[in-house]
Amino acid sequence: MITESQYKLLRQLFAGFFHQDWRIEADTPEAVVSHYATQMSDRAALPELSDAILAFIDDYPNDDELADALFRKLSCYYSPKAIGQSTKEWLLHIAERVRAEDQARR
């Protein structure tokens, strides 16, 4: 189960950067993650964010429930299913991109 601090990190990324108009700020989800990483005041939180994404996935083992929680609990308007990708697969990819951003900034 995700902690309150993990939930806060998740909301910052997904509600704050994958909002309804996310394509105005970036062309791809990967670019959104890069943009988010450059905007963070505490870049040390990137590994925590990646861990929070994995914890969120663990809380919702069913992909339909995971997609619903991503939208309802985290206000994420990106839908991986629209491009034929499972929500879990996409979130694992985002967690990996977050880790890559962390490594690039070290």
PDB file of C-alpha atoms in Angstrom:
ATOM      1  CA  MET A   1       0.000   0.000   0.000  1.00  0.00           C
ATOM      2  CA  ILE A   2       1.348   3.390  -0.937  1.00  0.00           C
ATOM      3  CA  THR A   3       2.222   5.859   1.791  1.00  0.00           C
ATOM      4  CA  GLU A   4       0.924   9.410   2.050  1.00  0.00           C
ATOM      5  CA  SER A   5       4.273  10.814   0.899  1.00  0.00           C
ATOM      6  CA  GLN A   6       4.298   8.445  -2.097  1.00  0.00           C
ATOM      7  CA  TYR A   7       0.738   9.442  -2.939  1.00  0.00           C
ATOM      8  CA  LYS A   8       1.794  13.109  -2.857  1.00  0.00           C
ATOM      9  CA  LEU A   9       4.657  12.432  -5.296  1.00  0.00           C
ATOM     10  CA  LEU A  10       2.340  10.516  -7.608  1.00  0.00           C
ATOM     11  CA  ARG A  11      -0.232  13.327  -7.641  1.00  0.00           C
ATOM     12  CA  GLN A  12       2.475  15.899  -8.390  1.00  0.00           C
ATOM     13  CA  LEU A  13       3.485  14.006 -11.507  1.00  0.00           C
ATOM     14  CA  PHE A  14       0.212  12.634 -12.793  1.00  0.00           C
ATOM     15  CA  ALA A  15      -2.267  15.377 -11.833  1.00  0.00           C
ATOM     16  CA  GLY A  16       0.218  18.176 -12.340  1.00  0.00           C
ATOM     17  CA  PHE A  17       1.842  17.083 -15.595  1.00  0.00           C
ATOM     18  CA  PHE A  18      -0.479  14.506 -17.206  1.00  0.00           C
ATOM     19  CA  HIS A  19      -3.494  16.829 -16.948  1.00  0.00           C
ATOM     20  CA  GLN A  20      -6.084  17.312 -19.686  1.00  0.00           C
ATOM     21  CA  ASP A  21      -3.796  19.552 -21.723  1.00  0.00           C
ATOM     22  CA  TRP A  22      -0.532  17.681 -21.210  1.00  0.00           C
ATOM     23  CA  ARG A  23       0.205  17.725 -24.954  1.00  0.00           C
ATOM     24  CA  ILE A  24       0.584  21.508 -24.831  1.00  0.00           C
ATOM     25  CA  GLU A  25       3.706  21.084 -22.701  1.00  0.00           C
ATOM     26  CA  ALA A  26       5.180  17.986 -24.367  1.00  0.00           C
ATOM     27  CA  ASP A  27       4.642  15.755 -27.385  1.00  0.00           C
ATOM     28  CA  THR A  28       5.225  12.424 -25.648  1.00  0.00           C
ATOM     29  CA  PRO A  29       4.791  10.955 -22.180  1.00  0.00           C
ATOM     30  CA  GLU A  30       8.584  10.582 -21.998  1.00  0.00           C
ATOM     31  CA  ALA A  31       8.968  14.313 -22.633  1.00  0.00           C
ATOM     32  CA  VAL A  32       6.455  14.984 -19.854  1.00  0.00           C
ATOM     33  CA  VAL A  33       8.636  12.995 -17.451  1.00  0.00           C
ATOM     34  CA  SER A  34      11.720  14.933 -18.551  1.00  0.00           C
ATOM     35  CA  HIS A  35       9.875  18.220 -18.115  1.00  0.00           C
ATOM     36  CA  TYR A  36       8.683  17.149 -14.681  1.00  0.00           C
ATOM     37  CA  ALA A  37      12.230  16.213 -13.637  1.00  0.00           C
ATOM     38  CA  THR A  38      13.542  19.644 -14.644  1.00  0.00           C
ATOM     39  CA  GLN A  39      10.794  21.354 -12.634  1.00  0.00           C
ATOM     40  CA  MET A  40      11.378  19.438  -9.407  1.00  0.00           C
ATOM     41  CA  SER A  41      12.829  21.433  -6.545  1.00  0.00           C
ATOM     42  CA  ASP A  42      14.079  18.237  -4.865  1.00  0.00           C
ATOM     43  CA  ARG A  43      15.540  15.947  -7.514  1.00  0.00           C
ATOM     44  CA  ALA A  44      16.460  13.464  -4.784  1.00  0.00           C
ATOM     45  CA  ALA A  45      12.765  12.524  -4.841  1.00  0.00           C
ATOM     46  CA  LEU A  46      13.025  10.921  -8.292  1.00  0.00           C
ATOM     47  CA  PRO A  47      13.961   7.448  -6.974  1.00  0.00           C
ATOM     48  CA  GLU A  48      11.154   7.772  -4.423  1.00  0.00           C
ATOM     49  CA  LEU A  49       8.744   8.602  -7.227  1.00  0.00           C
ATOM     50  CA  SER A  50       9.797   5.534  -9.172  1.00  0.00           C
ATOM     51  CA  ASP A  51       9.243   3.393  -6.080  1.00  0.00           C
ATOM     52  CA  ALA A  52       5.862   5.054  -5.538  1.00  0.00           C
ATOM     53  CA  ILE A  53       4.784   4.115  -9.071  1.00  0.00           C
ATOM     54  CA  LEU A  54       5.718   0.492  -8.391  1.00  0.00           C
ATOM     55  CA  ALA A  55       3.815   0.559  -5.080  1.00  0.00           C
ATOM     56  CA  PHE A  56       0.769   2.010  -6.857  1.00  0.00           C
ATOM     57  CA  ILE A  57       0.897  -0.818  -9.394  1.00  0.00           C
ATOM     58  CA  ASP A  58       1.072  -3.351  -6.558  1.00  0.00           C
ATOM     59  CA  ASP A  59      -2.049  -1.816  -4.974  1.00  0.00           C
ATOM     60  CA  TYR A  60      -4.054  -2.464  -8.165  1.00  0.00           C
ATOM     61  CA  PRO A  61      -3.110  -5.838  -9.689  1.00  0.00           C
ATOM     62  CA  ASN A  62      -6.049  -5.785 -12.127  1.00  0.00           C
ATOM     63  CA  ASP A  63      -5.241  -3.579 -15.132  1.00  0.00           C
ATOM     64  CA  ASP A  64      -8.767  -2.162 -15.408  1.00  0.00           C
ATOM     65  CA  GLU A  65      -8.728  -1.207 -11.727  1.00  0.00           C
ATOM     66  CA  LEU A  66      -5.256   0.276 -12.174  1.00  0.00           C
ATOM     67  CA  ALA A  67      -6.443   2.407 -15.106  1.00  0.00           C
ATOM     68  CA  ASP A  68      -9.457   3.565 -13.115  1.00  0.00           C
ATOM     69  CA  ALA A  69      -7.321   4.447 -10.073  1.00  0.00           C
ATOM     70  CA  LEU A  70      -4.817   6.293 -12.244  1.00  0.00           C
ATOM     71  CA  PHE A  71      -7.615   8.518 -13.485  1.00  0.00           C
ATOM     72  CA  ARG A  72      -9.781   8.813 -10.367  1.00  0.00           C
ATOM     73  CA  LYS A  73      -7.140   8.922  -7.629  1.00  0.00           C
ATOM     74  CA  LEU A  74      -4.247  10.564  -9.476  1.00  0.00           C
ATOM     75  CA  SER A  75      -6.183  12.652 -12.038  1.00  0.00           C
ATOM     76  CA  CYS A  76      -4.066  11.355 -14.907  1.00  0.00           C
ATOM     77  CA  TYR A  77      -5.575  12.106 -18.293  1.00  0.00           C
ATOM     78  CA  TYR A  78      -3.146  10.032 -20.322  1.00  0.00           C
ATOM     79  CA  SER A  79      -4.704   6.724 -21.381  1.00  0.00           C
ATOM     80  CA  PRO A  80      -2.206   4.076 -22.456  1.00  0.00           C
ATOM     81  CA  LYS A  81      -5.080   1.849 -23.550  1.00  0.00           C
ATOM     82  CA  ALA A  82      -5.827   4.357 -26.299  1.00  0.00           C
ATOM     83  CA  ILE A  83      -2.595   3.262 -27.988  1.00  0.00           C
ATOM     84  CA  GLY A  84      -3.019  -0.437 -27.194  1.00  0.00           C
ATOM     85  CA  GLN A  85      -0.762  -0.547 -24.153  1.00  0.00           C
ATOM     86  CA  SER A  86      -1.733  -1.874 -20.741  1.00  0.00           C
ATOM     87  CA  THR A  87      -1.770   0.596 -17.871  1.00  0.00           C
ATOM     88  CA  LYS A  88       0.680  -1.543 -15.920  1.00  0.00           C
ATOM     89  CA  GLU A  89       3.093  -1.721 -18.847  1.00  0.00           C
ATOM     90  CA  TRP A  90       2.924   2.055 -19.308  1.00  0.00           C
ATOM     91  CA  LEU A  91       3.435   2.779 -15.616  1.00  0.00           C
ATOM     92  CA  LEU A  92       6.431   0.433 -15.515  1.00  0.00           C
ATOM     93  CA  HIS A  93       7.838   2.353 -18.477  1.00  0.00           C
ATOM     94  CA  ILE A  94       7.225   5.675 -16.694  1.00  0.00           C
ATOM     95  CA  ALA A  95       8.927   4.364 -13.540  1.00  0.00           C
ATOM     96  CA  GLU A  96      11.907   3.384 -15.704  1.00  0.00           C
ATOM     97  CA  ARG A  97      11.970   6.851 -17.335  1.00  0.00           C
ATOM     98  CA  VAL A  98      11.898   8.484 -13.902  1.00  0.00           C
ATOM     99  CA  ARG A  99      14.924   6.405 -12.874  1.00  0.00           C
ATOM    100  CA  ALA A 100      16.673   7.328 -16.130  1.00  0.00           C
ATOM    101  CA  GLU A 101      16.037  11.019 -15.431  1.00  0.00           C
ATOM    102  CA  ASP A 102      17.530  10.542 -11.984  1.00  0.00           C
ATOM    103  CA  GLN A 103      20.641   8.903 -13.434  1.00  0.00           C
ATOM    104  CA  ALA A 104      20.998  11.626 -16.072  1.00  0.00           C
ATOM    105  CA  ARG A 105      20.961  14.317 -13.405  1.00  0.00           C
ATOM    106  CA  ARG A 106      23.677  12.807 -11.249  1.00  0.00           C
TER     107      ARG A 106
END
